[in-house]
Structure formats: structure tokens, C-alpha cells
Coordinates of C-alpha atoms and ligand atoms in Angstrom, one line a residue:
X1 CA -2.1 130.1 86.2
X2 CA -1.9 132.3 89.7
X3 CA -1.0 130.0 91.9
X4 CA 2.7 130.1 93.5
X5 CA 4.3 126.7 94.0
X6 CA 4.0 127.2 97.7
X7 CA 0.3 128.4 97.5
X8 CA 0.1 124.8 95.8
X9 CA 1.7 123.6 98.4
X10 CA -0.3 125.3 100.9
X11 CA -3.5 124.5 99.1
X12 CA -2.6 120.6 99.1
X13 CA -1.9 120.5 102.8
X14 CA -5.1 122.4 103.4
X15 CA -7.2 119.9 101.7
X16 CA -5.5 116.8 102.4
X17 CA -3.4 115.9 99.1
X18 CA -0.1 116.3 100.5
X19 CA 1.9 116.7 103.8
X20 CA 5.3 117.4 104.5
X21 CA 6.7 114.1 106.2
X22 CA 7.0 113.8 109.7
X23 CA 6.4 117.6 110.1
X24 CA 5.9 117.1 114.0
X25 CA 9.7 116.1 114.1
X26 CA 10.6 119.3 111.9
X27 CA 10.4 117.0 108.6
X28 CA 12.7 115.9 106.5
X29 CA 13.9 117.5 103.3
X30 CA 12.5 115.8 100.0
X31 CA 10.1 113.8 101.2
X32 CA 6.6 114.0 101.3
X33 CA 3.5 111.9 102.3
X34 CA -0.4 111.8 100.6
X35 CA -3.3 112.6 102.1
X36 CA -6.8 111.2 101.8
X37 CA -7.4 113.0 98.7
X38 CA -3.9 112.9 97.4
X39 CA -3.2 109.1 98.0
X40 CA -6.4 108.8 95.6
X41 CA -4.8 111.2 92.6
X42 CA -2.3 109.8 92.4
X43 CA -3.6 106.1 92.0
X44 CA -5.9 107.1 89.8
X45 CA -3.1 108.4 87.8
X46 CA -1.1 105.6 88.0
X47 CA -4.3 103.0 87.0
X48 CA -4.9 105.3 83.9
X49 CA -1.2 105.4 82.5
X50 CA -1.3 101.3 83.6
X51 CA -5.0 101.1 81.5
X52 CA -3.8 103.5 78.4
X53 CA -0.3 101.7 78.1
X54 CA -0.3 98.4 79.3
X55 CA -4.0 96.9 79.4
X56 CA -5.4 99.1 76.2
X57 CA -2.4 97.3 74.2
X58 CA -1.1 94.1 73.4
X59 CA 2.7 95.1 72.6
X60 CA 3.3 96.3 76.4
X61 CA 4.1 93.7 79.3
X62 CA 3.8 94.8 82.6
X63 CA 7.0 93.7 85.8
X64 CA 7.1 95.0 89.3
X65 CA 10.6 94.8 90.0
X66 CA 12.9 95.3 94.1
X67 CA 13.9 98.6 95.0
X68 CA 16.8 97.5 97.1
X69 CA 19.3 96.5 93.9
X70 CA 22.3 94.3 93.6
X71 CA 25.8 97.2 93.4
X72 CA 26.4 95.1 90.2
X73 CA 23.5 96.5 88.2
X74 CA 24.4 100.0 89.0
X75 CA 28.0 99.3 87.5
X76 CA 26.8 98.0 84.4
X77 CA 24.1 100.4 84.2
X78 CA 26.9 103.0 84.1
X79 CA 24.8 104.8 87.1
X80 CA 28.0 103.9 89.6
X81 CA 30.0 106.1 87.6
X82 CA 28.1 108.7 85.9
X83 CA 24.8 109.1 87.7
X84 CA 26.4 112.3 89.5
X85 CA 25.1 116.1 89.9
X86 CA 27.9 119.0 90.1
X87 CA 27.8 120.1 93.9
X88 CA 29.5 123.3 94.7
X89 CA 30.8 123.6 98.4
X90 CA 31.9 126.7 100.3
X91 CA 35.0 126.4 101.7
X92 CA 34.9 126.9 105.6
X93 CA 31.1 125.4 106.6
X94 CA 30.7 123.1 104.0
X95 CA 27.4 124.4 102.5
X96 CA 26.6 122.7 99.7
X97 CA 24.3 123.6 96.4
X98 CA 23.6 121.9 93.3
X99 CA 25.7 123.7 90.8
X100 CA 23.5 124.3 88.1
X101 CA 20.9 125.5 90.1
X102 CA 22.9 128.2 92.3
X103 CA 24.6 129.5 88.9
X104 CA 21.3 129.5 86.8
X105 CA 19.3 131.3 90.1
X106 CA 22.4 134.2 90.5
X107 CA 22.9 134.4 87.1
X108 CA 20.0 134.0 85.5
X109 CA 21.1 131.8 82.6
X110 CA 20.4 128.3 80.9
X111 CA 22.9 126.1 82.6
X112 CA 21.3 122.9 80.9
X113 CA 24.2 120.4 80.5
X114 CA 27.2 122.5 82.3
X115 CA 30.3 121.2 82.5
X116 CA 32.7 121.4 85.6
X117 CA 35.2 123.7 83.5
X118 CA 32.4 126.1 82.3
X119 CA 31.0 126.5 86.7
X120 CA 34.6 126.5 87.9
X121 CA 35.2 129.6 84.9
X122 CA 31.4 131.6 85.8
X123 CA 32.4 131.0 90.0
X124 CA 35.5 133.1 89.4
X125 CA 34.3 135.2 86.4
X126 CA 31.1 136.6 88.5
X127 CA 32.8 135.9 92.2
X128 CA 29.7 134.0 93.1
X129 CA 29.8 133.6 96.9
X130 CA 28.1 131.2 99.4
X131 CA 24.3 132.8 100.9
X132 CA 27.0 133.2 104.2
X133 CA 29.9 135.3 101.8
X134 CA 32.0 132.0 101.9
X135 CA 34.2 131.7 98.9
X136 CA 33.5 128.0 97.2
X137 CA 36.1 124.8 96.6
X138 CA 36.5 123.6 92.8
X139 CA 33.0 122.0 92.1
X140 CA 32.7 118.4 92.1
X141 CA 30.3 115.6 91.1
X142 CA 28.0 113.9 94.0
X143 CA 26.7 110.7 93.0
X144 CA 22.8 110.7 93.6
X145 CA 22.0 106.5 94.2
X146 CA 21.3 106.2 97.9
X147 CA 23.6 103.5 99.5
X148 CA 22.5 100.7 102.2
X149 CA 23.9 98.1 103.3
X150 CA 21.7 94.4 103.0
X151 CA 21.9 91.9 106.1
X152 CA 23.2 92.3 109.3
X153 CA 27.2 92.6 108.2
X154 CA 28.2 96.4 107.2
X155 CA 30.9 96.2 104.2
X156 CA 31.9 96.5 100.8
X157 CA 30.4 93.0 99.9
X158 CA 26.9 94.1 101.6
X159 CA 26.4 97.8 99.8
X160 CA 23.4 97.9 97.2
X161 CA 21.4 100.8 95.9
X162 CA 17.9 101.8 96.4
X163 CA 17.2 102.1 92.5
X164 CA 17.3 105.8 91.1
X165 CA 15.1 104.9 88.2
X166 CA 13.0 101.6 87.4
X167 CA 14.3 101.1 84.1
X168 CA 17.0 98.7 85.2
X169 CA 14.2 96.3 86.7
X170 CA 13.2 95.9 83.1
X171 CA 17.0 95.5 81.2
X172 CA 17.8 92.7 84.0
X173 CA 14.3 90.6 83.7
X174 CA 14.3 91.2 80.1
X175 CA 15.2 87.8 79.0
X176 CA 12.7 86.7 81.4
X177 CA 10.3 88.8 80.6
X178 CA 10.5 88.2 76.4
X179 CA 10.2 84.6 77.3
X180 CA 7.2 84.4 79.6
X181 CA 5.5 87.2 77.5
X182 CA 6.2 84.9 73.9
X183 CA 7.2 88.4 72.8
X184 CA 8.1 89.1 69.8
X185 CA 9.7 92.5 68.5
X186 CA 8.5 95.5 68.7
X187 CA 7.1 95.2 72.1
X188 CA 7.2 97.3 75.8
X189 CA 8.1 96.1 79.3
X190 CA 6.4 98.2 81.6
X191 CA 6.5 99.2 85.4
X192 CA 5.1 101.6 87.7
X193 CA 7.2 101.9 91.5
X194 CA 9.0 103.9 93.6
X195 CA 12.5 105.4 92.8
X196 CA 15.2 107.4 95.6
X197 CA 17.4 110.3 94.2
X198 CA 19.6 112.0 96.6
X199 CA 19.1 115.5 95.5
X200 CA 21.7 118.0 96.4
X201 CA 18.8 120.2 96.6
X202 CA 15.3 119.1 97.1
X203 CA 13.1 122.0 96.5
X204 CA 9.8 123.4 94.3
X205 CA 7.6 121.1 96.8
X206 CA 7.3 117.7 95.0
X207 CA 9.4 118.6 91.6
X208 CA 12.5 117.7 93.1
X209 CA 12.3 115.3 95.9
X210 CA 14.2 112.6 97.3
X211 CA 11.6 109.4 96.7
X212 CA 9.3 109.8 93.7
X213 CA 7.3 107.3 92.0
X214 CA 8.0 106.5 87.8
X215 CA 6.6 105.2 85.7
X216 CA 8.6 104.1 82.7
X217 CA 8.4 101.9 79.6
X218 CA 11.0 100.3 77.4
X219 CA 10.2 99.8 73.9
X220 CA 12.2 97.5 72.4
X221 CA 12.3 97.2 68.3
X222 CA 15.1 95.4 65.8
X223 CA 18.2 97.5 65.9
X224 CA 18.1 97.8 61.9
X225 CA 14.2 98.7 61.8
X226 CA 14.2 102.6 63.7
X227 CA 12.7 103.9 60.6
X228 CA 9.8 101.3 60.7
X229 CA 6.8 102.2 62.7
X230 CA 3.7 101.0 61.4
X231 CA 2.3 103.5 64.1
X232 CA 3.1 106.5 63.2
X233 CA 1.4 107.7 60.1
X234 CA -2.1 107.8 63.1
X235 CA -0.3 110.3 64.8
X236 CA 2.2 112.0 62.4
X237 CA -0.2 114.6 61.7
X238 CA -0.8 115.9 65.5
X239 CA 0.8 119.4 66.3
X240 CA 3.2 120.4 69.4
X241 CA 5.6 123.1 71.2
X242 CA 9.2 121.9 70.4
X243 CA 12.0 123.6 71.3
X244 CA 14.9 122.2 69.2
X245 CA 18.3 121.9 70.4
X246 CA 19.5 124.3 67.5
X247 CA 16.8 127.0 69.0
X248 CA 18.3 126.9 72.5
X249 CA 21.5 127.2 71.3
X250 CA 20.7 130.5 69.3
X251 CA 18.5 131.2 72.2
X252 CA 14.8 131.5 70.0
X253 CA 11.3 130.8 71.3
X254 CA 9.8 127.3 70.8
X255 CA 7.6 127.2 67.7
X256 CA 4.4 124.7 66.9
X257 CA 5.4 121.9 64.5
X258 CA 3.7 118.2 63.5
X259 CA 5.6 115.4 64.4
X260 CA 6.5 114.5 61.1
X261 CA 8.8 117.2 61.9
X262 CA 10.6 115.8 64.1
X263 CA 11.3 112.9 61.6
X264 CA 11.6 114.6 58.6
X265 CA 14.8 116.5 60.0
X266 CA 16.0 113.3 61.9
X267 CA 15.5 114.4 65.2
X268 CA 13.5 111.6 66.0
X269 CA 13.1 108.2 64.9
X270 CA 9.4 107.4 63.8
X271 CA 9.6 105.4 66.5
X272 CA 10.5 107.5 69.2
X273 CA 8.2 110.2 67.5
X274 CA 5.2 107.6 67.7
X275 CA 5.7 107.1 71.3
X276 CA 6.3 111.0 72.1
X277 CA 3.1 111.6 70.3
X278 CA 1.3 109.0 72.4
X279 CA 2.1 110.5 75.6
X280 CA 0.9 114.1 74.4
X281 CA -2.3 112.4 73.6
X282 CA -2.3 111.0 76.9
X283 CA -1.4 114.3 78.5
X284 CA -4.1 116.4 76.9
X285 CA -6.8 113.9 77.0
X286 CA -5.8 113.7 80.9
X287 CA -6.8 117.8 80.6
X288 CA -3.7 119.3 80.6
X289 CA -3.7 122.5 78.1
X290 CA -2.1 122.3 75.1
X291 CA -0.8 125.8 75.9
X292 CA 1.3 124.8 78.9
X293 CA 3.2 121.7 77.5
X294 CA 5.7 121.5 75.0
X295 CA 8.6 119.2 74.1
X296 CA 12.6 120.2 73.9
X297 CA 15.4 118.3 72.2
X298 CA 18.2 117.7 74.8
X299 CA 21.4 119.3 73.6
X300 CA 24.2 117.5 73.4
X301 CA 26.2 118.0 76.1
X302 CA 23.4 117.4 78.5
X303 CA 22.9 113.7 76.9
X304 CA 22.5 110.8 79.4
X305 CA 25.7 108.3 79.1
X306 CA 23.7 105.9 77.6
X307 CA 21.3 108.3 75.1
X308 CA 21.4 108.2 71.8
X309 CA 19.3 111.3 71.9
X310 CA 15.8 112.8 74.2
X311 CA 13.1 115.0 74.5
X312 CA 11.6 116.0 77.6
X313 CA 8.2 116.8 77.9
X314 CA 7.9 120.2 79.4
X315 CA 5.3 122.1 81.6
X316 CA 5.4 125.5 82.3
X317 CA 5.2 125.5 85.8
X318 CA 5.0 128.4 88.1
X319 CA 9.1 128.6 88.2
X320 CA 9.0 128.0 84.6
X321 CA 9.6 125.4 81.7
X322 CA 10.7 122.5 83.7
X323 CA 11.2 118.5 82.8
X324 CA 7.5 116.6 83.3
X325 CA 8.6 113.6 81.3
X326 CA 11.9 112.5 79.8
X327 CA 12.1 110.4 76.8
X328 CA 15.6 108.9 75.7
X329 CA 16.0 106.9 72.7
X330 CA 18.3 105.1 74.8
X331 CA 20.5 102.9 71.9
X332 CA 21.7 99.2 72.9
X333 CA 23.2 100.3 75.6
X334 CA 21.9 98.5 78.4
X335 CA 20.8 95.0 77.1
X336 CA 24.3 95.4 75.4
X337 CA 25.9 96.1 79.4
X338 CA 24.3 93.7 80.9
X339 CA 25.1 91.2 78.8
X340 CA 28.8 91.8 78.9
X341 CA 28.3 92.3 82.8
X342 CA 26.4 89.4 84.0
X343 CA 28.2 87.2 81.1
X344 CA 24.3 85.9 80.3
X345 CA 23.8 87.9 76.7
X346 CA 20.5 89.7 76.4
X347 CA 19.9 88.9 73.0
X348 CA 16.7 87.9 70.3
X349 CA 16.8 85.2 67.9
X350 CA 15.7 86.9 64.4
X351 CA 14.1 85.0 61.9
X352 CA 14.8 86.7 59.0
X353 CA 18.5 86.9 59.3
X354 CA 18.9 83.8 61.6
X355 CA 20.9 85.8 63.7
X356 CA 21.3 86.8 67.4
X357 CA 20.3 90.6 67.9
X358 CA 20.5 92.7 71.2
X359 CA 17.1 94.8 71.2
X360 CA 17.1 98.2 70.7
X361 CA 15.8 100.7 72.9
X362 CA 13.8 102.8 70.9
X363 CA 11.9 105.0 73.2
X364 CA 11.7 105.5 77.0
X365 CA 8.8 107.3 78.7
X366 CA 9.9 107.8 81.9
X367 CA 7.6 109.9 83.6
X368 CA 7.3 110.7 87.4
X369 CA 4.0 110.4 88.9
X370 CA 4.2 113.5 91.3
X371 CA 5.2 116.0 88.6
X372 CA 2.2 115.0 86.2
X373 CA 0.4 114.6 89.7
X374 CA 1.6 119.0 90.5
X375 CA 0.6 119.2 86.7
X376 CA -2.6 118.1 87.0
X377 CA -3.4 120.2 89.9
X378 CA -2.2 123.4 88.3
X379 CA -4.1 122.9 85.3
X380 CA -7.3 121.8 87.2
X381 CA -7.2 125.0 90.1
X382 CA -9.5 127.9 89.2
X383 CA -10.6 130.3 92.1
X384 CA -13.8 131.1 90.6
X385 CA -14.9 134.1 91.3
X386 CA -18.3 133.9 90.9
X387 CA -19.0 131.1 92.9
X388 CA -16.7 132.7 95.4
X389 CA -14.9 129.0 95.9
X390 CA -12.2 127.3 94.5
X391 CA -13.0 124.5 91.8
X392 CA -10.5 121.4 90.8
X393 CA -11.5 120.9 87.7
X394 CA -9.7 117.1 87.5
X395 CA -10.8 114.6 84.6
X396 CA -13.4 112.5 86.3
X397 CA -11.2 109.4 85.4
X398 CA -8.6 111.4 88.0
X399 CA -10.9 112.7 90.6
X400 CA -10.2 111.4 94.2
X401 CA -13.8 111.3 95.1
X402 CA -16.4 110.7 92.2
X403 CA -19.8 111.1 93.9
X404 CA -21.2 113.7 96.6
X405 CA -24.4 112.4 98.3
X406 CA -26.4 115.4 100.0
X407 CA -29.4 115.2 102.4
X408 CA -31.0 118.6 101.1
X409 CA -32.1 118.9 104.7
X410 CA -31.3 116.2 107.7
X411 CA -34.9 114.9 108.3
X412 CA -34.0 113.4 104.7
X413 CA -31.0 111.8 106.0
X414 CA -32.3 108.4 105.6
X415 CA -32.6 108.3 102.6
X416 CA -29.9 110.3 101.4
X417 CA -28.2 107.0 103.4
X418 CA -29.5 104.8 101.5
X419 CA -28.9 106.3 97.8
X420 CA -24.7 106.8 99.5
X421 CA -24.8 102.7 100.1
X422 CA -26.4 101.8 97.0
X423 CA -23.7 104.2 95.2
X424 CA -20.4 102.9 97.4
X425 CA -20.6 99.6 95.9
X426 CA -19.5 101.1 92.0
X427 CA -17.9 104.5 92.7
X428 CA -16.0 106.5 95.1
X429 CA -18.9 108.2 97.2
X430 CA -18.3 110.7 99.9
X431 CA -21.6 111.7 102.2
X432 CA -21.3 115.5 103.6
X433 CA -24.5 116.6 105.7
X434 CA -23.1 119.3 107.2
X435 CA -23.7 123.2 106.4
X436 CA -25.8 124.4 103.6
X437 CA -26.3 123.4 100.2
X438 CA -24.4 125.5 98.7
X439 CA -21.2 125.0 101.5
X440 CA -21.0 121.4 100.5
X441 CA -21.2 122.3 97.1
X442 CA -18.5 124.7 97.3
X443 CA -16.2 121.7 99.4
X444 CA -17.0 119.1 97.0
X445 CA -15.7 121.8 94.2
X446 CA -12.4 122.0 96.1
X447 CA -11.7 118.4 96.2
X448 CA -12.2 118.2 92.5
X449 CA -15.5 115.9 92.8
X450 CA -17.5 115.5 89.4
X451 CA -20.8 115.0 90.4
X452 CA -23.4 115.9 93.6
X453 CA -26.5 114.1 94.5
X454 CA -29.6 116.0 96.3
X455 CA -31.9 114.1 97.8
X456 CA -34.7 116.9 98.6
X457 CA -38.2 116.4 99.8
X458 CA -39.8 115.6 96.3
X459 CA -37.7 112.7 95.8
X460 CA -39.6 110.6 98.9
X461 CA -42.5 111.2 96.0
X462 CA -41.3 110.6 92.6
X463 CA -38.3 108.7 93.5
X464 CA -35.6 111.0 91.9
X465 CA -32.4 113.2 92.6
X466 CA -30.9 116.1 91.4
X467 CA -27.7 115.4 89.9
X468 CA -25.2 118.7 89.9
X469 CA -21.9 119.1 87.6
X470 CA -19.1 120.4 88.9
X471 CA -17.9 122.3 85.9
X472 CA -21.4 123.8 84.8
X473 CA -23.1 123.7 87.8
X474 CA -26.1 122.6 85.8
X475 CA -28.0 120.0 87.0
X476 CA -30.8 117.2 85.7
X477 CA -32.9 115.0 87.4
X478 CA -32.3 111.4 87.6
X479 CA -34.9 108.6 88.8
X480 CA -33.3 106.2 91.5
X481 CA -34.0 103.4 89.2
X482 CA -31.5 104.5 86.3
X483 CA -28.8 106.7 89.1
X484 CA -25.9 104.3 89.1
X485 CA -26.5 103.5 85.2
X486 CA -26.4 108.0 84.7
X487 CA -23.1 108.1 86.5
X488 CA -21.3 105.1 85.0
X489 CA -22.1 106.9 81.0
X490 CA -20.8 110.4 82.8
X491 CA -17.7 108.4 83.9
X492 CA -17.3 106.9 80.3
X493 CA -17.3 110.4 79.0
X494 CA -20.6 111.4 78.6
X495 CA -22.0 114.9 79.0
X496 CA -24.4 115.1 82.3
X497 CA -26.6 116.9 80.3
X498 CA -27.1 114.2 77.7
X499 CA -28.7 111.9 80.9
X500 CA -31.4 113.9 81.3
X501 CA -33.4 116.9 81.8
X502 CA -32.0 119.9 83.1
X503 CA -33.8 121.4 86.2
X504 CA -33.3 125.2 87.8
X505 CA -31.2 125.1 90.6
X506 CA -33.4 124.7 93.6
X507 CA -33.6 127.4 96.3
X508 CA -32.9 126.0 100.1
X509 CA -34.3 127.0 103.1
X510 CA -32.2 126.2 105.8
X511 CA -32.8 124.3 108.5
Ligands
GAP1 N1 14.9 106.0 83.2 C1 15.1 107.4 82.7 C2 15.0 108.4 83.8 O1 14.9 108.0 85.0 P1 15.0 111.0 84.2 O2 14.8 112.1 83.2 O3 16.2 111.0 85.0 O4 15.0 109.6 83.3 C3 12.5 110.5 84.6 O5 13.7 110.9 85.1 C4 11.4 111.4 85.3 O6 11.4 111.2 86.7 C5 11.5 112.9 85.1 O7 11.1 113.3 83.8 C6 10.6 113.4 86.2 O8 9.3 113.3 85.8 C7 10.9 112.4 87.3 N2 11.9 112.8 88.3 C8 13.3 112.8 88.1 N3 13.9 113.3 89.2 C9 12.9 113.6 90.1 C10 12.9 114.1 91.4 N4 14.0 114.4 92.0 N5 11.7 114.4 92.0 C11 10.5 114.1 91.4 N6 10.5 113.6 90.1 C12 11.7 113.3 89.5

């Protein structure tokens, strides 16, 4: 990988995938808005988890719940009172910094799960300053949920949150949900939607902003069956970067191991291994290298309040290993709170001990779309040298645009029109007459798109197209007749070159 996070960023404004909001007005810290391009990434990456884990199985039920939330579910949630990041403050112009951050940026250390004692203790130990040579106040929490205030009334009985994760959607419909659905356990309530943290320090482009989009599942099992996961002996076997708790705290290197690993030294449930192994699955079939992902056990200090224990998936992003995906075997705890709370028990009726049980929360993908969406892009970007352009090379499942149509010259602009029509109606097509051959080639390469279509003077005879591969360049020749038929098996994954019969790479004259 070459590319800085603010080339990224430069790159994606450039091409349309993302813009700083309201940049005319100066912005506004945090938030960002998609592009043409980018508004189609990141659908397509939403439809594919939504295909993969909800539609591709019959154990996952999908919800799409508010964002606005009643204060009440916050309180239960524990999110009221613990959903806090430690802020430090300089004393005289109130600068303020997220505390972990500033101390693991000066002094370049881990600063994973930091207490308030232990920054206090390294503030005075290392007389860490403000960027103005302030001196700070004793560091305190800052709660992250975004407040606002529902109706026209302003006060204490009108405050509710804009929901910092989607998971409480699912804990508060669950009864709901288990009903409608005729669930039975194990099973997975699913949602995709939009989320609002309010970052002490928005920063890294779109790995720490203010609104993000999750997408999170919770898999729900019988509390006294963690160990039985008829899934797991499929993926038991697959091999992965982990970086154990015990390893950060003697400060080693992560080291490959299958995921029976991770159960056979309790680490993880099979269960919460299954699911863990799912989503690298996902992650490499999506294209991101094996080499740049791995998966660390959260130390103990650094535990959610309602965690019984998680891994987060990690990619090693231009600043560094950083959170992609967090998965939390996340206990009772919710159902069990919510119960209490809202005095209406979230509870299963079990047939085999004719007995009331509150579901357990085995495992909790949460994963945010625009961190797999910066992934993605970073795994995809090659400035190839060769061709002298750069090339996204995006899974075609993900790419924004999924067919180039070319008139080789524009007295075959007809049609090239007409091929672009009959195309529109099954795939994402974009028509680009502009420039030479070889310049639209090199802007469809940029935007990530799989596949061009030349219409050139020989197909007004035998009614065929070339048909050009991104990745290879290579291209084959494709009668009219069989076109859309061609690019649906590419789509469904298979080789271009396996449709039909390569042809050199025509010379142009220009017009
Ligand atoms: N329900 C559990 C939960 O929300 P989390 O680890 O706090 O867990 C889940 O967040 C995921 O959301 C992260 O792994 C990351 O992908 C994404 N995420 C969290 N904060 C974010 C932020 N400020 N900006 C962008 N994505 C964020």
C-alpha cells in the first residue's frame, strides 16, 4: 500500500466517491457526503453483507429500526452512563483532545483501554502540554450519544438520543421480532442504518467520523449451549492473524493460527469463533488480502460494560492496525436490562427444560460500512505503472459502475447507443465517447469498472464487440446476441476469458 490517508482522501474527492460536507461553508468536522461513485460502493457493500447474511441464510431476520431513541433505552443499555471517551482539556482555552489519542500520538505507546489514573499519571510524568504550551485539567470522560430534544417543548422530559450503535433497535424489538419471525434458538436479528458518535476527535478521513453507517447482527443461542455450534467444524480449519490479549501485554507480534485456536484455549466460544470466521470469509472473498487483516483479543481493561469478551477485526491501514470490525460476545446483558427496565421480560420459552430463558448474545458483528468501504479502496488502488493510470481493482459484486460502452470512433455512435440501452436494463452501464480509446480505458480503470465494450467498425458486419477486462486488459469477442448473457456469468464469477475467444488488442486511429 502507498497511498496516505489523505491521498485517499484526495483521490476520492477527485473521482467522486467522497466529499467533505458542506465544504463551501468551510465544512463541518466528521461528516462526510458520497459522490456518484461512492454513493454506489457503498450500497453495493451494504446489499452484499444484507445478501451473505441475511438473504443467503435462514437463521438471520432482518429490522430497520428509528434513529432518534427514547433516553430510556440509553439508560438500560448502560450507554447513559458508560458510553464515554477520556477528554483532556487545557486549562485557559479549553482545547480539548481525546485522551488516548494525544498520549498514544506524543508518546508513542499502546493506550488501548487507559484508565483516567494511568493519563492523569503519564500528563504529569512526561509534562505533556497543549499544541498552544497550555498545561491540561485532570482528564475527564465525555459522553459520545448526541442529544436532541423531540417536539416543540425543550426539557428534561423531551431529550432522546440519536442512537450511537444499532444494536439497541434489535434488544428492544426482540420479543417482537422472535414472534413475527416463529424463531427459534439459535437465530440472528439483523440491521443495516445509520449511527451518530460525537467524537472528541474526528479525524483519519472517514475512520473516525461523527455519522457512520453499521451494520450489526445479534446472534442469539440458549445461555447453557456456548459450546454447541453445529457450524463450526466448516470453518474450524481456516487460518488467521490473531493478536492475543496475552501477546499485547508482553508486547509480541501477532502470529497465524486456525480458529480452533481460539476455542481450544477458551478464548472464544465455538460460537463466537464460527461467526468471526464467517466474516473473514466474507472479508477475503470481498478481496481484501489476507496479509492486511488480522483479528486481536480485547484486553481486559478495554472490555465494553456489557462484554463478556471481543475481537476486533483489524486492518492495517496507512496509520496502522486500526479497529475495521468489532465483535463482542456480549453475555445477557441487554435482553437481561431491558427486561428489568421496561418491566416487559425479554425471555424464550425452552422446551426441554420448560423453562423461561433470557437469550444469549453469543456474537455481535458490528461492522461500519465506511471503514470496510476505506478498506476496500485501499486494497483495490494500484497506480499501475505500465498502463501509466490508476486501476480500482473492486470485486465486480462491489464496483460502482459494471459496464463501459465505447463508440470506437463517433460515426459508430449509434450503435454503440443502442448496445448502452439494451445493457442499462440488467447492469450498471456508463457510456463515455469522449477522448481516445485508450483515455476512456484508463477512466473506466479509475472508477473501478470491470468490463468495456467496443463497438468498432467490424461489428456493423458480424454483429459483435470487444469485451476488455479491467484486471488483464485481455479482451474476447462477444456476438450481440449472447452480450448480456457474457456479462451476467462474468458477474457470477466467471473468468472473461472462459466467454470466449481472446482477440489482440486493436490498434485505433483517431478521429
Ligand atoms: N454494537 C457494538 C458497537 O457498536 P463498536 O466497536 O463501538 O461496537 C462497531 O463499533 C464498528 O463501528 C467499529 O468496528 C467500526 O467499524 C465502526 N465505528 C465505530 N466508531 C466509528 C466512527 N467514529 N467512525 C466510523 N466508524 C466507526
Amino acid at each position: 500500500m502507498t497511498l496516505t490517508i489523505e491521498e485517499m482522501a484526495a483521490f476520492c474527492k477527485r473521482k467522486g466517491f467522497v466529499y467533505p460536507t458542506a465544504e463551501i461553508y468551510g465544512g463541518l468536522a466528521g461528516f462526510w457526503d458520497f459522490g456518484p461513485l461512492g454513493v454506489e460502493l457503498k450500497n453495493n457493500i451494504k446489499r452484499q453483507w444484507w445478501k451473505t447474511f441475511v438473504h443467503n441464510r435462514t437463521d438471520v431476520f432482518g429490522i430497520d429500526g428509528a434513529i432518534i431513541t427514547n433516553k430510556k433505552v440509553w439508560e438500560a443499555s448502560g450507554h447513559a452512563a458508560n458510553f464515554a471517551d477520556l477528554m483532556l482539556i487545557s486549562k485557559k482555552t479549553k482545547i480539548k483532545y481525546r485522551a488516548d489519542q494525544f498520549i498514544a500520538d506524543k508518546l508513542g505507546i499502546n493506550t488501548e483501554g487507559i484508565t483516567a489514573a494511568e493519563v492523569n499519571k503519564l500528563v504529569k510524568e512526561h509534562k505533556l502540554l497543549a499544541d498552544n504550551g497550555e498545561e491540561f485539567e485532570e482528564v475527564k470522560p465525555f459522553n459520545l450519544m448526541f442529544e436532541t430534544a423531540v417536539g416543540p417543548s425543550q426539557g428534561s422530559q423531551n431529550i432522546a438520543y440519536l442512537r450511537p450503535e444499532t444494536a439497541q433497535s434489535i434488544f428492544i424489538n426482540f420479543n417482537l421480532v422472535a414472534d413475527n419471525a416463529r424463531a427459534k434458538l439459535p437465530f440472528g436479528i439483523a440491521q443495516v442504518g445509520k449511527a451518530f458518535r460525537n467524537e472528541i476527535s474526528p479525524r483519519d478521513f472517514l475512520f473516525r467520523s461523527r455519522e457512520f453507517d453499521l451494520m450489526e447482527i445479534e446472534y442469539f443461542i440458549h445461555p447453557d449451549k456456548l459450546q454447541d455450534c453445529p457450524f463450526f467444524a466448516d470453518v474450524k480449519d481456516l487460518k488467521i492473524q490473531v493478536l492475543t490479549a496475552e501477546q499485547q501485554e508482553h508486547k509480541k507480534q501477532h502470529a497465524e493460527v486456525s480458529f480452533h485456536y481460539l476455542v481450544d484455549t477458551s478464548l472464544a466460544s465455538p460460537w463466537h469463533a464460527y461467526w468471526l470466521a464467517c466474516f473473514y470469509q466474507w472479508f477475503l472473498e470481498l478481496g481484501l488480502k489476507k496479509e492486511n487483516l488480522r483479528l486481536r483479543e480485547h484486553m481486559k481493561e478495554e472490555l465494553a460494560h456489557y462484554a463478556g469478551a471481543c475481537f476486533d477485526f483489524e486492518y492495517k491501514f496507512p496509520f496502522g492496525w486500526k479497529e475495521l470490525q468489532g465483535d463482542a460476545d456480549r453475555t445477557q446483558y441487554d435482553l437481561t436490562k431491558h427486561g428489568e427496565m421496561s418491566g416487559k421480560p425479554m425471555v424464550m420459552y425452552d422446551e426441554e427444560s420448560k423453562q423461561k430463558i433470557v437469550p444469549y448474545v453469543a456474537a455481535e458483528p458490528a461492522q461500519g460500512v465506511e471503514r470496510l468501504f476505506l478498506a476496500i479502496l485501499f486494497d483495490a488502488y494500484e497506480d499501475d505503472k505500465k498502463r501509466e493510470n490508476i486501476v480500482l481493482h473492486l470485486h465486480p459484486s462491489l464496483a460502482p459502475v459494471h459496464v463501459g460502452v465505447f463508440p470506437l470512433v463517433n460515426k459508430l455512435k449509434d450503435k454503440a447507443q443502442e448496445v448502452f440501452i439494451g445493457l442499462q436494463k440488467q447492469f450498471v452501464c456508463q457510456y463515455d465517447k469522449s477522448g481516445s480509446i485508450g483515455r476512456r480505458y484508463a477512466r473506466a480503470d479509475e472508477m473501478g469498472v470491470p468490463l468495456c465494450i467496443t463497438v468498432d467498425f467490424e461489428t456493423l458486419e458480424d454483429h459483435s464487440v470487444t469485451v476488455r477486462d479491467r484486471d488483464s486488459t485481455k479482451q474476447i469477442r462477444v456476438p450481440l446476441a449472447t452480450l448480456s448473457g457474457v456479462i451476467a456469468q462474468f458477474f457470477a464469477g466467471a473468468p472473461l476469458l472462459s466467454l470466449g475467444k481472446e482477440v489482440s488488442v486493436q490498434v485505433v486511429k483517431e478521429e
